[in-house]
Amino acid sequence: MNSVSLVIGSGSIGERHSKNLVKYFNQSVKVLSRYPDKAFRDKFLNESQKVSKIELNELEKYEEFETIVLATPSSIRADALKNLKGAKIGSIYVEVPAAISFNEWEILKNKAEQLNTILYPGYNMRFHPGFKILDSLKSNFLTFRGIFAEYLPSLHLWESYKERYEAKKSLGGGPLLTSHHELDIAISLFGPVDSVSCFMRNSFLDIDSSDHALINLFHKNGTVSNIDLNFFYKEYTRRIEIASSQELIIYEPF
């Protein structure tokens, strides 16, 4: 019998994880959705015999989940686990950010401890081949500059970008929370941070959250990382420039 995994959330991210669990890990996938009457947009998932939506009251039928994927908006991650009580859970994968406040992070962490399982944040950039090379050279690095940008109105053209979670402060919107892999990379390369300065603003888009964040990380080893995250570049951009003692390294993973 195939292992069963649970995906909480049936948006585009939940669809992607469901597909990957079936295709690459041979899992049977149950998808817990707030809107169980709505079909997946993806034809593969609609036709897959290994993927099915379930409602909240069906959770008690399952005694074990090999993996749980939290693919809900960041603001309701901790709440999404409150109905899991007796099931044995191998691990919990959480889309980043895991939480939008320290208080919600504490609730999420404590719930994982109650369930006797481990939380894994979705920092997939850690596994990119380019990052592996950077990590092997990090003793020679002097400065770090990272840019992540995309044009929010061009995403999901079938819906208003103003209604997306990235545009709503209450749902954990804004580029700092939704696209902060560069911070993770900087900390991985340069080590712990002593202090932070951050400036956020609404510069262009008419949205509830910020559309621009500028962050300086002052690392304990004396180096500084400068990071620019925004939603108004007309082209998708992910770029890191690192000055070493010998050269300038430019990392563009995509």
Coordinates of N, CA and C in Angstrom, one line a residue:
M1 N 0.8 -1.2 0.0 CA 0.0 0.0 0.0 C 0.9 1.2 0.0
N2 N 0.5 2.2 -0.9 CA 1.3 3.5 -0.9 C 1.1 4.3 0.3
S3 N 2.2 5.0 0.7 CA 2.0 6.0 1.8 C 1.1 7.1 1.5
V4 N 0.5 7.7 2.5 CA -0.5 8.7 2.3 C 0.1 10.0 2.9
S5 N 0.0 11.1 2.1 CA 0.4 12.4 2.5 C -0.8 13.3 2.5
L6 N -0.7 14.4 3.3 CA -1.8 15.4 3.4 C -1.2 16.7 2.9
V7 N -1.9 17.3 2.0 CA -1.6 18.7 1.6 C -2.7 19.6 2.1
I8 N -2.4 20.6 2.9 CA -3.4 21.5 3.4 C -3.4 22.8 2.6
G9 N -4.4 23.0 1.8 CA -4.4 24.1 0.9 C -4.5 23.6 -0.6
S10 N -5.4 24.2 -1.4 CA -5.6 23.7 -2.7 C -5.4 24.8 -3.8
G11 N -4.6 25.8 -3.4 CA -4.3 26.8 -4.4 C -3.2 26.3 -5.3
S12 N -2.5 27.2 -6.1 CA -1.5 26.7 -7.0 C -0.3 26.0 -6.4
I13 N 0.1 26.5 -5.1 CA 1.2 25.8 -4.4 C 0.7 24.4 -4.0
G14 N -0.5 24.3 -3.5 CA -1.0 23.0 -3.1 C -1.0 22.0 -4.2
E15 N -1.5 22.5 -5.4 CA -1.5 21.7 -6.6 C -0.1 21.2 -7.0
R16 N 0.9 22.1 -6.9 CA 2.2 21.7 -7.3 C 2.8 20.6 -6.4
H17 N 2.6 20.8 -5.1 CA 3.1 19.8 -4.1 C 2.3 18.5 -4.3
S18 N 1.1 18.5 -4.6 CA 0.3 17.3 -4.8 C 0.9 16.5 -6.0
K19 N 1.1 17.2 -7.0 CA 1.6 16.6 -8.2 C 3.0 16.0 -8.0
N20 N 3.9 16.7 -7.3 CA 5.2 16.2 -7.0 C 5.2 15.0 -6.1
L21 N 4.3 15.0 -5.1 CA 4.3 13.9 -4.2 C 3.8 12.6 -4.9
V22 N 2.9 12.8 -5.9 CA 2.5 11.6 -6.7 C 3.5 11.2 -7.7
K23 N 4.1 12.1 -8.4 CA 5.0 11.9 -9.5 C 6.3 11.4 -9.1
Y24 N 6.9 12.0 -8.0 CA 8.3 11.7 -7.7 C 8.4 10.8 -6.4
F25 N 7.3 10.7 -5.6 CA 7.4 10.0 -4.4 C 6.4 8.9 -4.2
N26 N 5.6 8.7 -5.3 CA 4.6 7.6 -5.3 C 3.7 7.6 -4.1
Q27 N 3.2 8.8 -3.8 CA 2.3 9.0 -2.6 C 0.9 9.1 -3.1
S28 N 0.0 8.6 -2.2 CA -1.4 8.9 -2.3 C -1.6 10.2 -1.5
V29 N -2.3 11.1 -2.2 CA -2.4 12.5 -1.6 C -3.8 12.8 -1.3
K30 N -4.0 13.3 0.0 CA -5.3 13.9 0.4 C -5.1 15.4 0.5
V31 N -6.0 16.1 -0.1 CA -5.9 17.6 -0.1 C -7.0 18.1 0.7
L32 N -6.7 18.8 1.8 CA -7.7 19.4 2.7 C -7.9 20.9 2.2
S33 N -9.1 21.2 1.8 CA -9.3 22.5 1.2 C -10.5 23.2 1.9
R34 N -10.4 24.5 1.9 CA -11.5 25.3 2.5 C -12.7 25.3 1.5
Y35 N -12.4 25.0 0.2 CA -13.4 25.0 -0.8 C -13.4 23.6 -1.5
P36 N -13.9 22.6 -0.8 CA -13.8 21.2 -1.4 C -14.7 21.0 -2.6
D37 N -15.6 21.9 -2.9 CA -16.4 21.7 -4.0 C -15.8 22.2 -5.3
K38 N -14.7 23.0 -5.2 CA -14.0 23.5 -6.4 C -13.0 22.5 -6.9
A39 N -12.9 22.3 -8.2 CA -12.0 21.4 -8.8 C -10.6 22.0 -8.9
F40 N -9.6 21.2 -8.9 CA -8.3 21.7 -9.2 C -8.2 22.3 -10.6
R41 N -7.4 23.3 -10.8 CA -7.2 23.8 -12.2 C -6.4 22.9 -13.0
D42 N -5.5 22.1 -12.4 CA -4.6 21.3 -13.2 C -5.3 20.0 -13.6
K43 N -5.2 19.7 -14.9 CA -5.8 18.5 -15.5 C -5.3 17.3 -14.9
F44 N -4.0 17.2 -14.7 CA -3.3 16.1 -14.1 C -3.9 15.7 -12.8
L45 N -4.2 16.7 -11.9 CA -4.7 16.4 -10.6 C -6.2 16.0 -10.7
N46 N -6.9 16.6 -11.6 CA -8.3 16.2 -11.7 C -8.5 14.8 -12.1
E47 N -7.5 14.3 -12.9 CA -7.7 12.9 -13.4 C -6.9 11.9 -12.6
S48 N -6.1 12.3 -11.7 CA -5.2 11.4 -11.0 C -6.0 10.6 -9.9
Q49 N -5.9 9.3 -10.0 CA -6.5 8.4 -9.0 C -5.9 8.5 -7.6
K50 N -4.7 9.1 -7.6 CA -3.9 9.1 -6.3 C -4.2 10.4 -5.5
V51 N -4.9 11.4 -6.1 CA -5.2 12.6 -5.5 C -6.7 12.8 -5.2
S52 N -7.1 13.2 -4.0 CA -8.5 13.4 -3.8 C -8.6 14.5 -2.7
K53 N -9.7 15.3 -2.8 CA -9.9 16.3 -1.8 C -10.7 15.7 -0.6
I54 N -10.4 16.2 0.6 CA -11.2 15.7 1.7 C -11.7 16.9 2.5
E55 N -12.7 16.8 3.3 CA -13.2 17.8 4.2 C -12.6 17.6 5.6
L56 N -12.8 18.7 6.4 CA -12.2 18.7 7.7 C -12.7 17.5 8.6
N57 N -14.0 17.2 8.4 CA -14.5 16.1 9.3 C -14.0 14.7 8.9
E58 N -13.3 14.6 7.8 CA -12.7 13.3 7.3 C -11.4 13.1 7.8
L59 N -10.7 14.0 8.5 CA -9.3 13.9 9.0 C -9.2 12.7 9.9
E60 N -10.2 12.5 10.8 CA -10.2 11.5 11.8 C -10.1 10.1 11.2
K61 N -10.4 9.9 10.0 CA -10.3 8.6 9.3 C -8.9 8.1 9.2
Y62 N -7.9 9.0 9.2 CA -6.5 8.7 8.9 C -5.7 8.6 10.1
E63 N -5.0 7.5 10.3 CA -4.2 7.2 11.5 C -2.8 7.7 11.3
E64 N -2.4 7.9 10.0 CA -1.0 8.2 9.8 C -0.8 9.0 8.5
F65 N 0.0 10.0 8.5 CA 0.4 10.7 7.3 C 2.0 10.7 7.2
E66 N 2.5 10.2 6.1 CA 4.0 10.3 6.0 C 4.5 11.7 6.0
T67 N 3.8 12.6 5.3 CA 4.2 14.0 5.2 C 2.9 14.8 5.2
I68 N 3.0 16.0 5.9 CA 2.0 17.0 5.8 C 2.6 18.2 5.1
V69 N 2.0 18.8 4.1 CA 2.5 20.0 3.5 C 1.5 21.1 3.8
L70 N 2.0 22.2 4.4 CA 1.2 23.4 4.7 C 1.4 24.4 3.6
A71 N 0.4 24.5 2.8 CA 0.4 25.3 1.6 C -0.7 26.4 1.6
T72 N -1.1 26.8 2.8 CA -2.1 27.8 3.0 C -1.4 29.2 3.1
P73 N -2.2 30.3 3.1 CA -1.6 31.6 3.3 C -0.9 31.5 4.7
S74 N 0.2 32.3 4.8 CA 1.1 32.2 6.0 C 0.3 32.6 7.2
S75 N -0.7 33.4 7.1 CA -1.4 33.9 8.3 C -2.2 32.8 9.0
I76 N -2.5 31.7 8.4 CA -3.3 30.7 9.0 C -2.6 29.3 9.1
R77 N -1.3 29.3 9.0 CA -0.5 28.1 9.1 C -0.8 27.4 10.4
A78 N -0.6 28.1 11.5 CA -0.8 27.5 12.9 C -2.2 26.9 13.0
D79 N -3.2 27.7 12.6 CA -4.6 27.3 12.7 C -4.9 26.0 11.9
A80 N -4.1 25.8 10.8 CA -4.4 24.7 9.9 C -4.2 23.4 10.6
L81 N -3.3 23.3 11.6 CA -2.9 22.1 12.3 C -3.8 21.8 13.5
K82 N -4.6 22.6 13.9 CA -5.3 22.5 15.2 C -6.2 21.3 15.2
N83 N -6.7 20.8 14.1 CA -7.6 19.7 14.0 C -6.9 18.3 13.9
L84 N -5.6 18.3 13.9 CA -4.8 17.1 13.8 C -4.5 16.7 15.3
K85 N -5.0 15.6 15.7 CA -4.8 15.2 17.1 C -4.1 13.8 17.3
G86 N -4.8 12.8 16.8 CA -4.3 11.4 17.1 C -3.4 10.8 16.0
A87 N -3.4 11.4 14.8 CA -2.6 10.8 13.7 C -1.1 10.9 13.9
K88 N -0.5 9.8 13.5 CA 1.0 9.8 13.5 C 1.5 10.5 12.2
I89 N 2.4 11.4 12.4 CA 2.9 12.3 11.3 C 4.4 12.2 11.2
G90 N 4.9 11.8 10.0 CA 6.3 11.7 9.8 C 7.0 13.0 9.9
S91 N 6.5 14.0 9.1 CA 7.2 15.3 9.1 C 6.2 16.3 8.5
I92 N 6.5 17.6 8.8 CA 5.6 18.7 8.3 C 6.5 19.6 7.5
Y93 N 6.1 19.8 6.2 CA 6.8 20.7 5.3 C 6.0 22.0 5.3
V94 N 6.7 23.1 5.5 CA 5.9 24.4 5.6 C 6.5 25.4 4.5
E95 N 5.6 25.9 3.7 CA 6.0 26.9 2.8 C 6.4 28.1 3.6
V96 N 7.4 28.8 3.0 CA 7.9 30.0 3.8 C 7.1 31.3 3.4
P97 N 6.9 32.2 4.3 CA 7.4 32.1 5.7 C 6.5 31.1 6.5
A98 N 7.1 30.4 7.5 CA 6.3 29.5 8.3 C 5.2 30.3 9.0
A99 N 5.5 31.5 9.4 CA 4.5 32.3 10.2 C 4.8 33.8 9.9
I100 N 3.9 34.6 10.2 CA 4.0 36.1 9.9 C 4.3 36.9 11.2
S101 N 4.4 36.2 12.3 CA 4.7 36.8 13.6 C 5.4 35.8 14.5
F102 N 6.2 36.3 15.5 CA 6.8 35.4 16.4 C 5.8 34.6 17.2
N103 N 4.7 35.2 17.6 CA 3.7 34.5 18.3 C 3.1 33.4 17.6
E104 N 2.8 33.6 16.3 CA 2.3 32.5 15.5 C 3.3 31.4 15.3
W105 N 4.6 31.8 15.2 CA 5.6 30.8 15.0 C 5.7 29.9 16.3
E106 N 5.6 30.5 17.5 CA 5.6 29.8 18.7 C 4.4 28.8 18.8
I107 N 3.2 29.2 18.3 CA 2.1 28.3 18.3 C 2.3 27.1 17.3
L108 N 2.9 27.4 16.2 CA 3.1 26.4 15.2 C 4.2 25.4 15.7
K109 N 5.2 25.9 16.3 CA 6.3 25.1 16.8 C 5.8 24.2 17.9
N110 N 5.0 24.7 18.8 CA 4.5 24.0 19.9 C 3.5 22.9 19.4
K111 N 2.8 23.2 18.4 CA 1.9 22.2 17.8 C 2.6 21.0 17.3
A112 N 3.7 21.3 16.6 CA 4.6 20.2 16.0 C 5.1 19.4 17.1
E113 N 5.5 20.0 18.2 CA 6.0 19.2 19.4 C 5.0 18.3 20.0
Q114 N 3.7 18.9 20.1 CA 2.6 18.0 20.6 C 2.4 16.8 19.7
L115 N 2.5 17.0 18.4 CA 2.3 15.9 17.4 C 3.6 15.0 17.3
N116 N 4.6 15.4 18.0 CA 5.9 14.6 18.0 C 6.4 14.5 16.6
T117 N 6.5 15.6 15.9 CA 7.0 15.6 14.5 C 8.0 16.8 14.3
I118 N 8.6 16.9 13.2 CA 9.5 17.9 12.9 C 9.0 18.8 11.8
L119 N 9.3 20.1 11.9 CA 8.9 21.1 10.9 C 10.1 21.4 10.0
Y120 N 9.8 21.4 8.7 CA 10.9 21.7 7.7 C 10.4 22.9 6.9
P121 N 11.1 24.1 6.9 CA 10.7 25.2 6.1 C 11.1 25.0 4.7
G122 N 10.3 25.6 3.7 CA 10.5 25.3 2.3 C 11.6 26.2 1.7
Y123 N 12.8 26.2 2.2 CA 13.9 27.0 1.6 C 14.5 26.2 0.5
N124 N 13.8 26.0 -0.6 CA 14.3 25.1 -1.7 C 15.6 25.6 -2.4
M125 N 15.8 27.0 -2.3 CA 17.0 27.5 -2.9 C 18.3 26.9 -2.3
R126 N 18.2 26.4 -1.1 CA 19.4 25.8 -0.4 C 19.9 24.6 -1.2
F127 N 19.1 24.0 -2.1 CA 19.5 22.8 -2.8 C 19.8 23.1 -4.3
H128 N 19.8 24.4 -4.6 CA 20.2 24.7 -6.0 C 21.7 24.5 -6.2
P129 N 22.1 23.9 -7.3 CA 23.6 23.6 -7.5 C 24.4 24.9 -7.3
G130 N 23.9 26.0 -7.8 CA 24.7 27.3 -7.7 C 25.0 27.6 -6.2
F131 N 24.0 27.4 -5.4 CA 24.2 27.7 -4.0 C 25.2 26.8 -3.3
K132 N 25.2 25.5 -3.8 CA 26.2 24.6 -3.2 C 27.6 25.1 -3.5
I133 N 27.8 25.6 -4.7 CA 29.1 26.2 -5.1 C 29.5 27.4 -4.2
L134 N 28.5 28.3 -4.1 CA 28.8 29.5 -3.3 C 29.1 29.1 -1.8
D135 N 28.4 28.1 -1.3 CA 28.6 27.6 0.1 C 30.0 27.1 0.3
S136 N 30.6 26.5 -0.8 CA 31.9 25.9 -0.7 C 33.0 26.9 -0.7
L137 N 32.6 28.2 -1.2 CA 33.6 29.3 -1.3 C 33.5 30.3 -0.2
K138 N 32.6 30.2 0.7 CA 32.1 31.3 1.5 C 33.2 31.9 2.4
S139 N 34.3 31.2 2.7 CA 35.3 31.8 3.5 C 36.0 33.0 2.9
N140 N 35.9 33.1 1.6 CA 36.5 34.2 0.9 C 35.6 35.4 0.6
F141 N 34.4 35.3 1.0 CA 33.4 36.4 0.7 C 33.6 37.6 1.5
L142 N 33.3 38.8 0.9 CA 33.4 40.1 1.6 C 32.1 40.8 1.7
T143 N 31.3 40.9 0.6 CA 30.0 41.5 0.7 C 29.0 40.7 -0.1
F144 N 27.8 41.0 0.2 CA 26.6 40.3 -0.5 C 25.6 41.3 -0.9
R145 N 25.1 41.2 -2.1 CA 24.0 42.0 -2.6 C 23.0 41.1 -3.3
G146 N 21.7 41.1 -2.9 CA 20.7 40.3 -3.5 C 19.5 41.1 -4.0
I147 N 19.0 40.7 -5.1 CA 17.8 41.3 -5.7 C 16.8 40.2 -6.0
F148 N 15.6 40.3 -5.5 CA 14.5 39.5 -6.0 C 13.4 40.5 -6.4
A149 N 12.8 40.3 -7.6 CA 11.7 41.1 -8.1 C 10.9 40.4 -9.1
E150 N 9.6 40.7 -9.0 CA 8.6 40.2 -10.0 C 7.5 41.2 -10.1
Y151 N 6.8 41.2 -11.2 CA 5.7 42.2 -11.4 C 4.4 41.5 -11.0
L152 N 3.9 41.9 -9.8 CA 2.7 41.3 -9.2 C 1.5 41.3 -10.1
P153 N 1.2 42.4 -10.8 CA 0.0 42.3 -11.7 C 0.0 41.3 -12.8
S154 N 1.2 40.8 -13.1 CA 1.3 39.9 -14.2 C 1.2 38.4 -13.8
L155 N 1.0 38.2 -12.5 CA 0.9 36.8 -12.0 C -0.6 36.5 -11.9
H156 N -0.9 35.3 -12.3 CA -2.3 34.8 -12.2 C -3.3 35.8 -12.9
L157 N -3.2 35.9 -14.2 CA -4.0 36.9 -14.9 C -5.5 36.6 -14.8
W158 N -5.9 35.4 -14.4 CA -7.3 35.1 -14.2 C -7.9 35.7 -13.0
E159 N -7.1 36.4 -12.1 CA -7.7 37.0 -10.9 C -7.0 38.3 -10.7
S160 N -7.6 39.2 -9.9 CA -7.1 40.5 -9.6 C -5.9 40.3 -8.7
Y161 N -4.8 40.9 -9.0 CA -3.6 40.8 -8.2 C -3.8 41.5 -6.8
K162 N -4.8 42.4 -6.7 CA -5.1 43.1 -5.5 C -5.7 42.2 -4.5
E163 N -6.3 41.0 -4.9 CA -6.9 40.1 -4.1 C -6.0 38.9 -3.7
R164 N -4.8 38.9 -4.2 CA -3.9 37.8 -3.9 C -3.3 38.0 -2.5
Y165 N -2.8 36.9 -1.9 CA -2.3 37.0 -0.5 C -1.1 37.9 -0.5
E166 N -0.3 38.0 -1.6 CA 0.9 38.8 -1.6 C 0.6 40.3 -1.4
A167 N -0.7 40.7 -1.8 CA -1.1 42.1 -1.8 C -1.8 42.5 -0.5
K168 N -2.0 41.5 0.4 CA -2.8 41.7 1.6 C -1.9 41.6 2.9
K169 N -1.8 42.6 3.6 CA -0.9 42.6 4.8 C -1.4 41.6 5.8
S170 N -2.7 41.4 6.0 CA -3.3 40.5 7.0 C -3.0 39.1 6.7
L171 N -2.7 38.8 5.4 CA -2.4 37.4 5.0 C -0.9 37.1 4.9
G172 N -0.1 38.1 5.3 CA 1.4 37.9 5.2 C 1.9 38.4 3.9
G173 N 1.3 39.4 3.3 CA 1.7 39.9 2.0 C 3.0 40.8 2.1
G174 N 3.4 41.3 0.9 CA 4.6 42.1 0.8 C 5.8 41.2 0.4
P175 N 6.8 41.8 -0.2 CA 7.9 41.0 -0.7 C 8.8 40.5 0.4
L176 N 8.8 41.1 1.6 CA 9.7 40.7 2.6 C 9.3 39.3 3.1
L177 N 8.0 39.1 3.3 CA 7.6 37.8 3.8 C 7.4 36.7 2.8
T178 N 7.0 37.1 1.6 CA 6.7 36.1 0.5 C 7.9 35.7 -0.3
S179 N 9.0 36.5 -0.3 CA 10.1 36.2 -1.2 C 11.4 36.5 -0.5
H180 N 11.7 35.8 0.6 CA 12.9 36.2 1.3 C 14.0 35.1 1.3
H181 N 14.1 34.4 0.2 CA 15.1 33.4 0.1 C 16.5 34.0 0.1
E182 N 16.6 35.2 -0.4 CA 17.9 35.9 -0.4 C 18.4 36.1 1.1
L183 N 17.5 36.4 2.0 CA 17.9 36.5 3.4 C 18.4 35.2 3.9
D184 N 17.8 34.1 3.6 CA 18.2 32.8 4.0 C 19.6 32.5 3.5
I185 N 19.8 32.8 2.2 CA 21.1 32.5 1.6 C 22.2 33.4 2.2
A186 N 21.9 34.7 2.5 CA 22.9 35.5 3.1 C 23.3 35.0 4.5
I187 N 22.3 34.6 5.3 CA 22.6 34.1 6.6 C 23.4 32.8 6.5
S188 N 23.0 31.9 5.5 CA 23.7 30.7 5.4 C 25.2 30.9 5.0
L189 N 25.5 31.9 4.2 CA 26.8 32.2 3.8 C 27.7 33.0 4.8
F190 N 27.1 34.0 5.4 CA 27.8 34.9 6.3 C 27.6 34.7 7.7
G191 N 26.7 33.8 8.1 CA 26.5 33.5 9.5 C 25.5 34.3 10.2
P192 N 25.4 34.2 11.5 CA 24.4 34.9 12.3 C 24.4 36.4 12.2
V193 N 23.2 37.0 12.4 CA 23.0 38.4 12.3 C 23.0 39.1 13.6
D194 N 23.8 40.2 13.8 CA 23.8 41.0 15.0 C 22.7 42.0 15.0
S195 N 22.4 42.7 13.9 CA 21.4 43.7 13.8 C 20.8 43.8 12.4
V196 N 19.6 44.4 12.3 CA 19.0 44.5 11.0 C 18.4 45.9 10.8
S197 N 18.5 46.5 9.6 CA 17.7 47.6 9.3 C 16.9 47.3 8.1
C198 N 15.6 47.8 8.1 CA 14.7 47.5 7.0 C 13.8 48.6 6.7
F199 N 13.6 48.9 5.5 CA 12.8 50.0 5.0 C 11.8 49.4 4.0
M200 N 10.5 49.6 4.3 CA 9.4 49.1 3.4 C 8.5 50.3 3.0
R201 N 8.0 50.2 1.8 CA 7.1 51.3 1.3 C 6.2 50.7 0.2
N202 N 5.2 51.5 -0.1 CA 4.3 51.3 -1.3 C 4.8 52.3 -2.3
S203 N 5.5 51.9 -3.3 CA 6.1 52.8 -4.2 C 5.3 52.9 -5.5
F204 N 4.6 51.9 -5.9 CA 4.0 51.9 -7.2 C 2.6 51.2 -7.3
L205 N 2.5 50.1 -6.6 CA 1.3 49.3 -6.7 C 0.2 49.7 -5.7
D206 N -1.0 49.7 -6.1 CA -2.1 50.1 -5.2 C -2.6 48.9 -4.5
I207 N -1.8 48.5 -3.5 CA -2.1 47.3 -2.7 C -2.0 47.6 -1.2
D208 N -2.6 46.7 -0.4 CA -2.6 46.9 1.1 C -1.3 46.7 1.7
S209 N -0.5 45.8 1.2 CA 0.8 45.5 1.8 C 1.9 46.4 1.1
S210 N 3.1 46.3 1.5 CA 4.2 47.1 0.8 C 4.5 46.4 -0.5
D211 N 5.1 47.1 -1.4 CA 5.6 46.5 -2.7 C 7.1 46.5 -2.8
H212 N 7.8 47.1 -1.8 CA 9.2 47.2 -1.8 C 9.8 47.1 -0.4
A213 N 10.9 46.3 -0.3 CA 11.6 46.2 1.0 C 13.1 46.3 0.7
L214 N 13.7 47.1 1.5 CA 15.2 47.2 1.4 C 15.7 46.8 2.8
I215 N 16.6 45.8 2.8 CA 17.1 45.2 4.1 C 18.6 45.2 4.1
N216 N 19.2 45.6 5.3 CA 20.6 45.5 5.5 C 20.8 44.5 6.7
L217 N 21.5 43.5 6.5 CA 21.8 42.5 7.6 C 23.3 42.8 8.0
F218 N 23.5 43.1 9.3 CA 24.8 43.3 9.8 C 25.2 42.0 10.6
H219 N 26.1 41.3 9.9 CA 26.4 39.9 10.4 C 27.4 40.1 11.6
K220 N 27.4 39.1 12.5 CA 28.3 39.1 13.6 C 29.8 39.1 13.3
N221 N 30.1 38.6 12.1 CA 31.5 38.5 11.6 C 31.9 39.8 11.0
G222 N 31.1 40.8 11.0 CA 31.5 42.2 10.5 C 31.0 42.5 9.0
T223 N 30.6 41.5 8.3 CA 30.1 41.7 6.9 C 28.7 42.2 6.9
V224 N 28.3 42.8 5.8 CA 27.0 43.4 5.6 C 26.4 42.8 4.3
S225 N 25.1 42.4 4.4 CA 24.3 42.0 3.3 C 23.3 43.0 3.0
N226 N 23.2 43.4 1.7 CA 22.2 44.3 1.2 C 21.2 43.6 0.3
I227 N 19.9 43.7 0.6 CA 18.9 42.9 -0.1 C 17.8 43.8 -0.6
D228 N 17.4 43.7 -1.8 CA 16.3 44.5 -2.4 C 15.2 43.6 -2.9
L229 N 14.0 43.6 -2.3 CA 12.9 42.8 -2.7 C 11.7 43.7 -3.2
N230 N 11.2 43.4 -4.3 CA 10.1 44.2 -4.8 C 9.1 43.5 -5.7
F231 N 8.0 44.1 -5.9 CA 6.9 43.6 -6.8 C 6.7 44.4 -8.0
F232 N 7.6 45.3 -8.4 CA 7.3 46.2 -9.5 C 8.3 46.1 -10.7
Y233 N 9.3 45.2 -10.6 CA 10.1 45.0 -11.8 C 9.3 44.3 -12.9
K234 N 9.4 44.8 -14.1 CA 8.5 44.2 -15.2 C 9.0 42.8 -15.6
E235 N 10.3 42.5 -15.3 CA 10.8 41.2 -15.6 C 11.2 40.5 -14.3
Y236 N 10.9 39.2 -14.2 CA 11.3 38.4 -13.1 C 12.8 38.4 -12.9
T237 N 13.3 38.8 -11.7 CA 14.7 38.9 -11.5 C 15.1 38.3 -10.2
R238 N 16.1 37.4 -10.2 CA 16.7 36.9 -9.0 C 18.2 36.9 -9.3
R239 N 18.9 37.7 -8.5 CA 20.3 37.9 -8.8 C 21.0 38.2 -7.5
I240 N 22.2 37.6 -7.4 CA 23.1 37.8 -6.2 C 24.4 38.2 -6.7
E241 N 25.0 39.2 -6.1 CA 26.4 39.6 -6.4 C 27.2 39.5 -5.1
I242 N 28.3 38.8 -5.2 CA 29.2 38.6 -4.0 C 30.6 38.9 -4.4
A243 N 31.1 39.8 -3.6 CA 32.6 40.2 -3.8 C 33.4 39.3 -2.9
S244 N 34.3 38.6 -3.5 CA 35.3 37.8 -2.8 C 36.6 38.6 -2.8
S245 N 37.6 38.0 -2.1 CA 38.9 38.7 -2.1 C 39.6 38.6 -3.5
Q246 N 39.1 37.8 -4.4 CA 39.7 37.7 -5.7 C 38.9 38.2 -6.9
E247 N 37.5 38.2 -6.7 CA 36.7 38.4 -7.9 C 35.3 38.8 -7.4
L248 N 34.4 39.2 -8.4 CA 33.0 39.4 -8.2 C 32.3 38.2 -8.8
I249 N 31.5 37.6 -7.9 CA 30.7 36.4 -8.3 C 29.2 36.8 -8.5
I250 N 28.7 36.5 -9.7 CA 27.3 36.8 -10.0 C 26.5 35.5 -10.1
Y251 N 25.5 35.4 -9.3 CA 24.7 34.2 -9.2 C 23.3 34.5 -9.7
E252 N 22.8 33.9 -10.8 CA 21.5 34.0 -11.3 C 20.9 32.6 -11.5
P253 N 20.2 32.1 -10.5 CA 19.8 30.7 -10.5 C 18.8 30.4 -11.6
F254 N 18.0 31.3 -12.1 CA 17.0 31.0 -13.1 C 17.2 31.8 -14.3

